[in-house]
mmCIF file of C-alpha atoms (C1' of nucleotides) in Angstrom:
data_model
loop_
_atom_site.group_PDB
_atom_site.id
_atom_site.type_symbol
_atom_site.label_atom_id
_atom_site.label_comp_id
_atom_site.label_asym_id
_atom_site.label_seq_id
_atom_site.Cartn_x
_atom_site.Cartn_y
_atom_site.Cartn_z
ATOM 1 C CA UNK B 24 119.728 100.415 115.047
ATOM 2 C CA UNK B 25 118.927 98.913 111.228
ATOM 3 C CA UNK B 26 118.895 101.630 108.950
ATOM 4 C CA UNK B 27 117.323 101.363 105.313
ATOM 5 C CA UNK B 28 117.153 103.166 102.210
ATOM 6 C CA UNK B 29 115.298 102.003 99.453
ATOM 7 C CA UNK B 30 113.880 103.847 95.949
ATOM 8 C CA UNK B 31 110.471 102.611 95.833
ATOM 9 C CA UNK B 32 109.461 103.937 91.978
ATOM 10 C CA UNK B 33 105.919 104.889 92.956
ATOM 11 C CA UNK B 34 104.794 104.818 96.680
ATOM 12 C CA UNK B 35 101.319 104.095 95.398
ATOM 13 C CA UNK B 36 102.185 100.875 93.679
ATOM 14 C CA UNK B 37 104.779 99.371 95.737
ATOM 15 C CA UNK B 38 102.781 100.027 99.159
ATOM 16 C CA UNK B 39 102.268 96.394 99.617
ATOM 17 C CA UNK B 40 105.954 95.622 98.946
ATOM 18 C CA UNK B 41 106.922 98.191 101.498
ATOM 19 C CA UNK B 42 104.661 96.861 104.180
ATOM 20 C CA UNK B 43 106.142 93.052 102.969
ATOM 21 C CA UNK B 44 110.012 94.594 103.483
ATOM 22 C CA UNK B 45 109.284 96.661 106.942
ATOM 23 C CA UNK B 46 107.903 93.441 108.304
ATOM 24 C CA UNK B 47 110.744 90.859 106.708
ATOM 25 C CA UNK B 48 113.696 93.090 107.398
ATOM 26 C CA UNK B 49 112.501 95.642 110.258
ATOM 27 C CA UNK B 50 114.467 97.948 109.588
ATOM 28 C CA UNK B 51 114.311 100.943 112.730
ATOM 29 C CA UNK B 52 114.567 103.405 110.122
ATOM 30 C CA UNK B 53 113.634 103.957 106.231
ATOM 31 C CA UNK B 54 114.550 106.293 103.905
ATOM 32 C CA UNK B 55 112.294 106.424 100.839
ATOM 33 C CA UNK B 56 112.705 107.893 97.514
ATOM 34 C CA UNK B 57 110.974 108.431 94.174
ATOM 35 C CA UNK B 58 107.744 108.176 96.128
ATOM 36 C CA UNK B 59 105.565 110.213 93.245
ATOM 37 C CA UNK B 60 103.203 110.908 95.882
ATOM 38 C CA UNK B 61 101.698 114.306 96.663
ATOM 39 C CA UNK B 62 101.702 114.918 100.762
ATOM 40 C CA UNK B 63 97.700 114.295 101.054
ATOM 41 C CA UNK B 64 97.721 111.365 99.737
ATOM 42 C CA UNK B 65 100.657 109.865 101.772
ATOM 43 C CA UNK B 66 99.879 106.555 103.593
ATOM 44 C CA UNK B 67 100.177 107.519 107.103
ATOM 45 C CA UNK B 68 97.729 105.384 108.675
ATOM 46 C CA UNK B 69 99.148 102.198 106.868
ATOM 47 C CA UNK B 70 102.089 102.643 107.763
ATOM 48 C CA UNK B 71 101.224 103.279 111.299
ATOM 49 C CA UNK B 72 99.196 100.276 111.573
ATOM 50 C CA UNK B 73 103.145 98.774 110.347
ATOM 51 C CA UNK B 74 104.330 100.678 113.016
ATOM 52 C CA UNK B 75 106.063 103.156 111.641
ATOM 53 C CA UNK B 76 105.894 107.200 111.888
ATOM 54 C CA UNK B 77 106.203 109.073 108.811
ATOM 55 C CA UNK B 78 107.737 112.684 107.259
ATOM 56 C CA UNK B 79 107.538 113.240 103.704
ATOM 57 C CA UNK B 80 108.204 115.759 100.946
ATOM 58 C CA UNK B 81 106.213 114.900 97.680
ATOM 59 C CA UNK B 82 105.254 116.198 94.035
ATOM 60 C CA UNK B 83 102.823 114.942 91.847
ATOM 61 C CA UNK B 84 104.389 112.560 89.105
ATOM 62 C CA UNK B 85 107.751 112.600 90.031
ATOM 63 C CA UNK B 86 110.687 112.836 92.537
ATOM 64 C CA UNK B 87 109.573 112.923 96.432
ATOM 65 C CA UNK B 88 111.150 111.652 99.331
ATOM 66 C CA UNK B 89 110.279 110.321 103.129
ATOM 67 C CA UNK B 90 111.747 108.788 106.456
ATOM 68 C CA UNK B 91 109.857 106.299 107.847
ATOM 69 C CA UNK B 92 110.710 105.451 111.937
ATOM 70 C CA UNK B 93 109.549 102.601 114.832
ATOM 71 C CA UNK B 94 110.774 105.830 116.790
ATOM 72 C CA UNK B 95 110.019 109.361 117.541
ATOM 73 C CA UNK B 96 111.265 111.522 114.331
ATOM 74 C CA UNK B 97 112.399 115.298 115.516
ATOM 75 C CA UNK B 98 113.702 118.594 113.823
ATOM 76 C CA UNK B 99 112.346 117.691 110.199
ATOM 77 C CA UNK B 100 113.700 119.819 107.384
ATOM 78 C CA UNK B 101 113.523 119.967 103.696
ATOM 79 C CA UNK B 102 115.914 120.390 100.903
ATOM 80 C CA UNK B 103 119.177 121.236 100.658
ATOM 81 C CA UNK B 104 120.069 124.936 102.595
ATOM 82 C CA UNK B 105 120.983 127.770 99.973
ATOM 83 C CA UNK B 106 119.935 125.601 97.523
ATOM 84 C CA UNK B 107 116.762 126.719 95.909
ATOM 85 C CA UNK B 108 114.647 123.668 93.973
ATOM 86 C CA UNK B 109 111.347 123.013 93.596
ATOM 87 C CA UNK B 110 112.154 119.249 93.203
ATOM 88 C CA UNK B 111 111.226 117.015 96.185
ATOM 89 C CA UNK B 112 114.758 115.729 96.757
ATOM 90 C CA UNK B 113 115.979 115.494 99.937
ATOM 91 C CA UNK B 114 114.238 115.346 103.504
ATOM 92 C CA UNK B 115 116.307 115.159 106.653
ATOM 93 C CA UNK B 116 115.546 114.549 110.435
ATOM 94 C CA UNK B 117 116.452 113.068 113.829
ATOM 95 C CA UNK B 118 115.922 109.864 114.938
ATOM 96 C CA UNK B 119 117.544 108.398 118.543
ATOM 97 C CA UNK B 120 120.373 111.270 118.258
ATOM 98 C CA UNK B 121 121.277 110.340 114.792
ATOM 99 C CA UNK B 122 120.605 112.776 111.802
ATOM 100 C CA UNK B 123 119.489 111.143 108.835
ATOM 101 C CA UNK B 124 119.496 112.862 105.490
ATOM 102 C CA UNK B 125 117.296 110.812 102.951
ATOM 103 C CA UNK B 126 118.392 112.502 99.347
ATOM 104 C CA UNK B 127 117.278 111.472 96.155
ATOM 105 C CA UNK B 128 119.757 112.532 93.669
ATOM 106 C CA UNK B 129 119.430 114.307 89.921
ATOM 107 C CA UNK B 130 119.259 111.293 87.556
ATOM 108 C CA UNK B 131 121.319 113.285 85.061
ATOM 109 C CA UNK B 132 120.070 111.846 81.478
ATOM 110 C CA UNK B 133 123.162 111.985 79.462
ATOM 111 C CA UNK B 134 126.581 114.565 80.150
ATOM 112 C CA UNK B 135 126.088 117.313 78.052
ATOM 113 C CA UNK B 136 122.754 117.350 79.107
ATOM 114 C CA UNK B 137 121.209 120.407 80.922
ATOM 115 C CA UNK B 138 120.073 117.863 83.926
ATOM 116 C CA UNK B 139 123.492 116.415 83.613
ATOM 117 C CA UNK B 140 124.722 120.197 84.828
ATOM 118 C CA UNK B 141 121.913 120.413 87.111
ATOM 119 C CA UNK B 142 122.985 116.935 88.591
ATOM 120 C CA UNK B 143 126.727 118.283 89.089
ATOM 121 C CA UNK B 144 125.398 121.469 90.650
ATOM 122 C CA UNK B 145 122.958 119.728 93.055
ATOM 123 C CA UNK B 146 126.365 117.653 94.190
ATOM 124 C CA UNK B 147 128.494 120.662 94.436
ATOM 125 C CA UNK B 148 125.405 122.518 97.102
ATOM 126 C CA UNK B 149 125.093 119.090 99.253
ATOM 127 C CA UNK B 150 129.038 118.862 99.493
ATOM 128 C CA UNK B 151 129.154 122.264 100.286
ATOM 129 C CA UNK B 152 126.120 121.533 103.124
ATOM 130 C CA UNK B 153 127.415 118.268 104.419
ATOM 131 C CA UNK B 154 130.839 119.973 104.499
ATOM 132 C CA UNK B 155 129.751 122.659 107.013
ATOM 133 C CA UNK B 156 127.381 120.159 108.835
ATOM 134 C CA UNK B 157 128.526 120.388 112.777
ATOM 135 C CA UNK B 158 125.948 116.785 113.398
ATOM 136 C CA UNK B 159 128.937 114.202 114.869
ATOM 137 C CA UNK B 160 126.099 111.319 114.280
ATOM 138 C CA UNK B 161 124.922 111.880 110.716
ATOM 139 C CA UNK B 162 123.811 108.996 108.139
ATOM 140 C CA UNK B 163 123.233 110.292 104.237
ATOM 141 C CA UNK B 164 121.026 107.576 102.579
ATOM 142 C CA UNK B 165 119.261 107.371 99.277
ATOM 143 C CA UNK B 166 119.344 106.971 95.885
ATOM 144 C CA UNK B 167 122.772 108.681 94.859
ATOM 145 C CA UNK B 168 122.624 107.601 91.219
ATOM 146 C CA UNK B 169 126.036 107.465 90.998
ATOM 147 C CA UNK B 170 128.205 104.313 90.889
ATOM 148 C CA UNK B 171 131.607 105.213 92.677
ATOM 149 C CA UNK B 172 134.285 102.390 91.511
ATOM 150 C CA UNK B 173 134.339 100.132 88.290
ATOM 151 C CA UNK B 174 133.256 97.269 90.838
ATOM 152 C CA UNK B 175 129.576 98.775 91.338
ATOM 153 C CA UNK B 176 128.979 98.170 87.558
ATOM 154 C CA UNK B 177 128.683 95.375 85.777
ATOM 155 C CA UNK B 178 130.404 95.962 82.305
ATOM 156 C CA UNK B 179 132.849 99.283 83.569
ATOM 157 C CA UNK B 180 133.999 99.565 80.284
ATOM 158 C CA UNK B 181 130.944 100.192 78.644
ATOM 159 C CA UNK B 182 129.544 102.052 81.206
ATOM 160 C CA UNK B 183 132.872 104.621 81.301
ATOM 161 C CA UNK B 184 131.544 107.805 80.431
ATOM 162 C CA UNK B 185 127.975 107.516 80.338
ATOM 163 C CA UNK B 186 125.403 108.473 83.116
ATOM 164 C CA UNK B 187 126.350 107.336 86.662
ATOM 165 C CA UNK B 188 129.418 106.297 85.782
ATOM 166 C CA UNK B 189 130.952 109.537 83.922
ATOM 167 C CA UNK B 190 134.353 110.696 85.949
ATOM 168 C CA UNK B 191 132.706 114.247 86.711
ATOM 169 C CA UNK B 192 130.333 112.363 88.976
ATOM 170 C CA UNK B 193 132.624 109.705 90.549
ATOM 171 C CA UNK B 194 134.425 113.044 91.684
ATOM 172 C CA UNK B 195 131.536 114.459 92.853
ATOM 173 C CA UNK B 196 130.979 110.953 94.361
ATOM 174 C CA UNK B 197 134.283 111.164 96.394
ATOM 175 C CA UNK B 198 133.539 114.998 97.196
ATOM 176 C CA UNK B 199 130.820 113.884 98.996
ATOM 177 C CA UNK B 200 132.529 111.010 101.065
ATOM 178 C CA UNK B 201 135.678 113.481 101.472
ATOM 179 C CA UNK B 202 134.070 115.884 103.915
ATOM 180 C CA UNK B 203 134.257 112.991 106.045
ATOM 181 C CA UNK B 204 131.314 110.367 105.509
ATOM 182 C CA UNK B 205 132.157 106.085 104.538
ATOM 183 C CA UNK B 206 130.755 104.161 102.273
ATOM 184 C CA UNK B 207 129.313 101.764 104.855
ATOM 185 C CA UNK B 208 129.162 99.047 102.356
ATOM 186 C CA UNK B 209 132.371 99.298 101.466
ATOM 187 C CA UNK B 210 133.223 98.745 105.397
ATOM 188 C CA UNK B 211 133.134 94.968 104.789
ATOM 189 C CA UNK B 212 134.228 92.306 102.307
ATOM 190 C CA UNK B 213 131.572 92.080 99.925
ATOM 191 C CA UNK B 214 130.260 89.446 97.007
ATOM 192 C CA UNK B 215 131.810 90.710 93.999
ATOM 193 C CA UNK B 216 128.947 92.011 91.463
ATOM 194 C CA UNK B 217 126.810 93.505 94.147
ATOM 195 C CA UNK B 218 124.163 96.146 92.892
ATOM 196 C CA UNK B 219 120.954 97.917 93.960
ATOM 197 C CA UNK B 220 119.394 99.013 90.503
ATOM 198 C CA UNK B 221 119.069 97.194 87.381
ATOM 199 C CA UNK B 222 116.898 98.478 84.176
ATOM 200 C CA UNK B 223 113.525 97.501 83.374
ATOM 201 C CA UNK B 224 114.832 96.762 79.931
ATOM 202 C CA UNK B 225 116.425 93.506 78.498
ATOM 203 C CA UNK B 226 115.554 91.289 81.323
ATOM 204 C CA UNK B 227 118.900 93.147 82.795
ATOM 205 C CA UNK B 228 118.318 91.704 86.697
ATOM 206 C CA UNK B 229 118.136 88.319 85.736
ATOM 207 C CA UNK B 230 121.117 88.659 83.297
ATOM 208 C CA UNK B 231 123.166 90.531 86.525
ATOM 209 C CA UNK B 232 123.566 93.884 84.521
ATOM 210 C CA UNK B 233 123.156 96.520 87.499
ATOM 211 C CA UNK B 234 124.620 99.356 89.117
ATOM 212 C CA UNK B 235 125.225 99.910 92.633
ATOM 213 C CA UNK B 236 123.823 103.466 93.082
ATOM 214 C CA UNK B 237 122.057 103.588 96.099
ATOM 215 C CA UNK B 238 124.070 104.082 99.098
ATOM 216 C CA UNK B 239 124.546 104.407 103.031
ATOM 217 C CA UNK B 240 127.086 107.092 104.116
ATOM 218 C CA UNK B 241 128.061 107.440 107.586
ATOM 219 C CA UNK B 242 129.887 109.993 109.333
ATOM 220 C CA UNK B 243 133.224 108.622 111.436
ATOM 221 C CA UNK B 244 131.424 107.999 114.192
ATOM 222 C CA UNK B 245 128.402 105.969 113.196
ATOM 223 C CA UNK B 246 130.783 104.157 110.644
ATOM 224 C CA UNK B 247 132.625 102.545 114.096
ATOM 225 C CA UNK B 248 129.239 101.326 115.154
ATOM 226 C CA UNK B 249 128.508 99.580 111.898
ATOM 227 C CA UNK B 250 128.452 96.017 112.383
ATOM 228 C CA UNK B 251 127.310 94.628 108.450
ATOM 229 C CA UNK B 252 125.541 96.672 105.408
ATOM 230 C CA UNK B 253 124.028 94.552 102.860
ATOM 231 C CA UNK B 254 121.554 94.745 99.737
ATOM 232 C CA UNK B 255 118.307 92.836 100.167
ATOM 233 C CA UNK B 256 117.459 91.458 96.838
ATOM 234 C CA UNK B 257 114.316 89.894 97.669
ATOM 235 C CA UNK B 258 112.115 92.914 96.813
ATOM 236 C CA UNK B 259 113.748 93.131 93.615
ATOM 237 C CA UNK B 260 112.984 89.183 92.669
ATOM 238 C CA UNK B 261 109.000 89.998 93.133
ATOM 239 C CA UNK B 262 106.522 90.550 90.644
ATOM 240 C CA UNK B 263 106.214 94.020 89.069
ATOM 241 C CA UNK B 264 109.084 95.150 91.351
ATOM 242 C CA UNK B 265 111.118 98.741 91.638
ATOM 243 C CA UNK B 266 114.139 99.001 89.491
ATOM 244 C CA UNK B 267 115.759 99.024 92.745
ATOM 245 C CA UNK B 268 116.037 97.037 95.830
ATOM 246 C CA UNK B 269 116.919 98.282 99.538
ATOM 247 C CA UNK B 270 120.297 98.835 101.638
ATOM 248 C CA UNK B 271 120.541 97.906 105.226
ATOM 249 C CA UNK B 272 122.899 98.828 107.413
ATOM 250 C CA UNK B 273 123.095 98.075 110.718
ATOM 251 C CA UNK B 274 124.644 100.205 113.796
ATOM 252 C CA UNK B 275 125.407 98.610 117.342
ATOM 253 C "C1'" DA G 27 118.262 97.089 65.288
ATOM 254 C "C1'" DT G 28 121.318 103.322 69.247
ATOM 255 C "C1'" DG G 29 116.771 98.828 70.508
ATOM 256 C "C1'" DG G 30 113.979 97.564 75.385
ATOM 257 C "C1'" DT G 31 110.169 98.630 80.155
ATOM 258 C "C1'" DG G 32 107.726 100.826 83.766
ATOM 259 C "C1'" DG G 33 105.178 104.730 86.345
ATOM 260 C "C1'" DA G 34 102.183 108.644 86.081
ATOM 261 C "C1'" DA G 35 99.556 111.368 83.585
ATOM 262 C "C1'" DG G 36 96.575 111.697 80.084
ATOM 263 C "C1'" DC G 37 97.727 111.295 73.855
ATOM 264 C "C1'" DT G 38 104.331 112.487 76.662
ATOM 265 C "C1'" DC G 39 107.867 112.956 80.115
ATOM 266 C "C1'" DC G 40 111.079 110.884 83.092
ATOM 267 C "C1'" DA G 41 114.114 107.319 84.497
#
DNA sequence: ATGGTGGAAGCTCCA
């Protein structure tokens, strides 16, 4: 089972990337972020015809979230319990006995901030939820927009301290992974300077400045069935591409 | 030079 978590930055726009990656890398299952789609105007039938079932959880503009599935999806739910947002953040579901919670975190703007307190707070509810989660099978995907260890950024030192890379959120980070969940890519030996996001700005992929943001996190028993996780960069080296490019992991 | 680019909406906000 190849599972897949990609921010997409516009669903509208990147459709025909989408349908390129779900062909190249089949993944069984994809978790989608940043779709900025409202629910009526989600393409269902396209992706069908790709052969894949859909659930979603959109806004206008910004924000929304899906899981996309070659198989039956079951017991969809939205948001985070006892947590009350009107953001389209986080979308969860079954698929072949494992529960898959696609989350697309609070970006956070700057600490100090008023989102950068909202971003803490939206940490401290899903550790709290994971925490009390009874699933044995459970996979937390998405765009987590926060870079755990000095080796997911490229320049550590100048990143120390600012967004996705502040201590307060590399704690919430490990808060997260605490109640019991791995960091499937760091399962393996990896390529040193390995990231999933780079800005828009500066020509910053092609230079190698990036972040490794996006995750896979798998409860203990879905992390012994992990066999590789890797980031596919191709998506990222197309024309008018997301600022980020997908994670695959795969479970025997 | 506290810069720059992109998406969506719509003459600005968010990342």
């Amino acid at each position: 089972m190849r599972l897949g978590t990609w921010n997409v930055n516009s669903l509208r726009v990147r459709l025909p990337h989408l349908l390129d990656w779900l062909r190249d890398a089949k993944p069984d299952v994809a978790c989608l972020q940043e779709t900025k789609t409202e629910d009526a105007n989600f393409p269902v039938s396209e992706l069908r015809a790709a052969g894949y079932e859909s659930v979603f959880c959109g806004q206008k503009s910004y924000n929304g979230v899906a899981i996309l599935s070659r198989t039956p999806i079951a017991d969809v739910a939205y948001g985070i319990p006892d947590f009350a947002d009107d953001l389209k953040r986080c979308i969860h579901a079954t698929v072949n006995g494992v529960r898959i919670v696609c989350l697309y975190a609070p970006n956070g703007e700057a600490p100090g901030t008023e989102k950068y307190a909202y971003k803490l707070r939206w940490y401290e509810a899903l550790t709290r939820w994971l925490g009390q989660s009874k699933v044995a099978d459970l996979a937390v995907l998405g765009d987590l927009n926060i870079a755990p260890e000095p080796r997911d950024v490229h320049n550590p030192k100048r990143w120390e301290g600012k967004i996705h890379f502040s201590e307060p959120e590399r704690a919430a980070f490990r808060a997260v992974t605490n109640v019991g969940l791995k960091d499937a890519f760091r399962l393996f030996d990896q390529p040193e300077k390995q990231f999933t996001w780079w800005d828009y700005r500066l020509n910053a992929f092609d230079r190698g400045w990036g972040l490794r943001i996006d995750h896979i996190l798998l409860s203990t028993g879905l992390a012994k069935r992990c066999t590789g996780c890797t980031i596919d960069l191709a998506p990222r080296r197309r024309e008018r591409p997301s600022d980020h490019t997908p994670v695959i992991a795969e479970l025997n």
